[in-house]
Amino acid sequence: MNFISFKENDISQKPALELLKKLGYQYLSPEEALELRGGKTSNVLLEEVLRRQLRALNSIRIGSHSEARFSEQNIENGVIAMRNVPMEGGYLSGNEAVYNMLTLGKAFEQSIDGDKKSYTMRYIDWQHPENNVYHVTEEFAVTRSGSSDTYRPDIVLFVNGIPLVIIECKRPDIKGAEEQAISQHLRNQKDDGIRSLYVYSAMLLAIGNSFGSYATTGSAAQFWSKWHEMFINKEAGREEMRTPTLQDEYLYNLCRPERLLELIFHFTIFDAGIKKLARYQQFFTVKETVERVKSIEAGHRNGGVVWHTQGSGKSLTMVMLAQKIAQEPSIHNPRIVLVTDRTDLDDQITKTFRKCGKQVENATTGKRLVELLESDTDAVITTVINKFATAIKKIKQPLTDPNIFILIDEAHRSQYKELAIQMNRVLPNACKIAFTGTPLMKKDKNQGCCAVALRRAALAPNSKRRPH
């Protein structure tokens, strides 16, 4: 292995590379990375790594006892599909296309024993992080659009040869260092920048020893966020016996392989064409809520209230939670009902659940909602509050399945008391989780649709208290 060249600075970039290596990333020198790119700075994929992983991760099941491999032509087709991302609608549209390929896979036709069918090839093993390969390189030169010049992000992280994380490191003694790092990301994403790299990115970091921010592709400067979490990594600084820095915390909490894959798959959403990555409050709220609802006591699961401040992504937290419940292996055949007052969420919800293998049914009438609730469908059901209120009045026989989950945006406080009574009558064992943007007063607690088990599961976005 070549000696690491610390071209930018030894204060931020070198410690970052050392920690990432400890977290499981194989280091590639800029020269080694360029060789894996076919010697072209216009190519950003480590194509030989990707090709090798497509072979390793994919097989075609034939019957119940045998498997076939994808043909070498289809392996090459998989590389070509990832290389030739459609950019006609802009690089953000291309980024969504990449995300769909990563999470849904890509179908290719192949003839097996004379039978020609389409089979899905996957690029990442999301369930088993250890089956993927992780690389880190520095000073990653990429040719600018319409120019022979290059821009060089400080650090790039690859999963199976695909560049998913781009990091800018800065010395903390530079005035406005954090703003400079964010500014470089924004510059790189301009028309004359290196969108050919950012079209693949899932997460962007701006870090230094005393600061850190994260965002995702296309995020404006004002939407870069802070991550707060109890830092428990024992690896950072062990050899040097140094105190972990804020930079160490960001790299460990966001970039260690299993956490990175979790954030990309479960906590990334495209909302009306805008890519959004969960805030730490949303991340921990979803995870803690899933832990809460997994166990059944006295025939039903504990529900509760999730409190968000206004404008902090309440509806998206609902979608992320529903997605995690749908994929929780200990919950068999969950029937999930998302109740909101945002009809524009329907399209987003449908796209989100495709990667979970879940069908989405939109109940546009109270009658249709009753039919879906009383059926054996495993589809995720979406509806709006007034249709839901109407529907539960029409259910004649109580539905006692504890695997029914009602996620409701309780924006309509005037309906609480009646809605709670009706729900508890016809859905006595359903797990009811309400989301509110209004702090709950004691006098309101018995009127909420989840009054049986109130719990503030989320923090306000500006809270200084850490969730763990």
PDB file of N, CA, C and O in Angstrom, residues 7 56 71 78 125 128 132 150 170 184 193 212 235 261 303 365 380 386 423 453:
ATOM      1  N   LYS A   7      -1.741  16.141   1.215  1.00  0.00           N
ATOM      2  CA  LYS A   7      -1.437  17.341   0.446  1.00  0.00           C
ATOM      3  C   LYS A   7      -2.119  18.589   1.003  1.00  0.00           C
ATOM      4  O   LYS A   7      -1.571  19.669   0.914  1.00  0.00           O
ATOM      5  N   ALA A  56     -20.110 -10.505  -7.401  1.00  0.00           N
ATOM      6  CA  ALA A  56     -20.161 -11.118  -6.071  1.00  0.00           C
ATOM      7  C   ALA A  56     -21.547 -11.036  -5.432  1.00  0.00           C
ATOM      8  O   ALA A  56     -21.956 -11.960  -4.709  1.00  0.00           O
ATOM      9  N   SER A  71     -24.808 -13.035 -16.799  1.00  0.00           N
ATOM     10  CA  SER A  71     -23.809 -13.136 -17.860  1.00  0.00           C
ATOM     11  C   SER A  71     -22.818 -11.981 -17.751  1.00  0.00           C
ATOM     12  O   SER A  71     -23.127 -10.930 -17.175  1.00  0.00           O
ATOM     13  N   GLY A  78     -24.587  -3.595 -16.358  1.00  0.00           N
ATOM     14  CA  GLY A  78     -24.793  -2.969 -15.048  1.00  0.00           C
ATOM     15  C   GLY A  78     -23.841  -1.818 -14.809  1.00  0.00           C
ATOM     16  O   GLY A  78     -24.228  -0.772 -14.275  1.00  0.00           O
ATOM     17  N   ASP A 125     -25.593  -4.409  -1.146  1.00  0.00           N
ATOM     18  CA  ASP A 125     -26.297  -5.298  -0.227  1.00  0.00           C
ATOM     19  C   ASP A 125     -26.633  -4.487   1.021  1.00  0.00           C
ATOM     20  O   ASP A 125     -25.796  -4.275   1.898  1.00  0.00           O
ATOM     21  N   HIS A 128     -26.846  -6.625   4.484  1.00  0.00           N
ATOM     22  CA  HIS A 128     -25.597  -7.189   5.027  1.00  0.00           C
ATOM     23  C   HIS A 128     -24.432  -6.277   4.638  1.00  0.00           C
ATOM     24  O   HIS A 128     -23.734  -6.539   3.632  1.00  0.00           O
ATOM     25  N   ASN A 132     -20.404  -5.659   1.225  1.00  0.00           N
ATOM     26  CA  ASN A 132     -19.967  -4.596   0.326  1.00  0.00           C
ATOM     27  C   ASN A 132     -18.493  -4.270   0.583  1.00  0.00           C
ATOM     28  O   ASN A 132     -17.931  -4.667   1.602  1.00  0.00           O
ATOM     29  N   THR A 150      -9.595  20.713 -13.430  1.00  0.00           N
ATOM     30  CA  THR A 150     -10.219  19.789 -12.481  1.00  0.00           C
ATOM     31  C   THR A 150     -10.479  20.486 -11.158  1.00  0.00           C
ATOM     32  O   THR A 150      -9.819  21.472 -10.813  1.00  0.00           O
ATOM     33  N   LYS A 170     -11.222  21.321   6.480  1.00  0.00           N
ATOM     34  CA  LYS A 170     -10.597  22.628   6.643  1.00  0.00           C
ATOM     35  C   LYS A 170      -9.887  22.715   7.988  1.00  0.00           C
ATOM     36  O   LYS A 170     -10.326  22.126   8.982  1.00  0.00           O
ATOM     37  N   GLN A 184     -17.311  25.409  -1.026  1.00  0.00           N
ATOM     38  CA  GLN A 184     -16.655  24.591  -2.044  1.00  0.00           C
ATOM     39  C   GLN A 184     -17.600  23.535  -2.603  1.00  0.00           C
ATOM     40  O   GLN A 184     -17.614  23.272  -3.809  1.00  0.00           O
ATOM     41  N   GLY A 193     -18.996  23.155 -12.715  1.00  0.00           N
ATOM     42  CA  GLY A 193     -18.285  22.415 -11.678  1.00  0.00           C
ATOM     43  C   GLY A 193     -18.115  20.944 -12.021  1.00  0.00           C
ATOM     44  O   GLY A 193     -17.866  20.585 -13.175  1.00  0.00           O
ATOM     45  N   GLY A 212     -18.427  20.723  12.292  1.00  0.00           N
ATOM     46  CA  GLY A 212     -18.929  19.751  11.330  1.00  0.00           C
ATOM     47  C   GLY A 212     -20.328  20.116  10.889  1.00  0.00           C
ATOM     48  O   GLY A 212     -21.118  20.649  11.676  1.00  0.00           O
ATOM     49  N   GLU A 235     -12.417   3.629  18.855  1.00  0.00           N
ATOM     50  CA  GLU A 235     -11.302   3.486  17.926  1.00  0.00           C
ATOM     51  C   GLU A 235     -10.566   4.802  17.706  1.00  0.00           C
ATOM     52  O   GLU A 235      -9.353   4.845  17.608  1.00  0.00           O
ATOM     53  N   LEU A 261     -25.091   3.213   5.349  1.00  0.00           N
ATOM     54  CA  LEU A 261     -26.092   2.508   4.552  1.00  0.00           C
ATOM     55  C   LEU A 261     -27.493   2.710   5.121  1.00  0.00           C
ATOM     56  O   LEU A 261     -28.470   2.849   4.371  1.00  0.00           O
ATOM     57  N   GLY A 303     -48.523   2.868  21.606  1.00  0.00           N
ATOM     58  CA  GLY A 303     -48.438   3.967  20.656  1.00  0.00           C
ATOM     59  C   GLY A 303     -47.829   5.173  21.333  1.00  0.00           C
ATOM     60  O   GLY A 303     -47.076   5.055  22.293  1.00  0.00           O
ATOM     61  N   THR A 365     -61.646   7.885  -0.887  1.00  0.00           N
ATOM     62  CA  THR A 365     -62.975   7.998  -0.289  1.00  0.00           C
ATOM     63  C   THR A 365     -63.011   7.212   1.010  1.00  0.00           C
ATOM     64  O   THR A 365     -62.222   6.273   1.209  1.00  0.00           O
ATOM     65  N   VAL A 380     -49.363  -0.338   1.894  1.00  0.00           N
ATOM     66  CA  VAL A 380     -49.401   0.848   2.749  1.00  0.00           C
ATOM     67  C   VAL A 380     -50.577   1.705   2.276  1.00  0.00           C
ATOM     68  O   VAL A 380     -50.724   1.971   1.088  1.00  0.00           O
ATOM     69  N   ASN A 386     -59.987  13.877   6.770  1.00  0.00           N
ATOM     70  CA  ASN A 386     -61.452  13.856   6.747  1.00  0.00           C
ATOM     71  C   ASN A 386     -61.990  12.523   6.243  1.00  0.00           C
ATOM     72  O   ASN A 386     -63.020  12.034   6.712  1.00  0.00           O
ATOM     73  N   MET A 423     -61.812   5.603  17.107  1.00  0.00           N
ATOM     74  CA  MET A 423     -60.675   4.723  16.820  1.00  0.00           C
ATOM     75  C   MET A 423     -60.561   3.613  17.849  1.00  0.00           C
ATOM     76  O   MET A 423     -60.326   2.458  17.504  1.00  0.00           O
ATOM     77  N   ALA A 453     -51.185   6.348  25.432  1.00  0.00           N
ATOM     78  CA  ALA A 453     -49.745   6.203  25.671  1.00  0.00           C
ATOM     79  C   ALA A 453     -49.009   7.408  25.123  1.00  0.00           C
ATOM     80  O   ALA A 453     -48.349   7.357  24.099  1.00  0.00           O
TER      81      ALA A 453
END
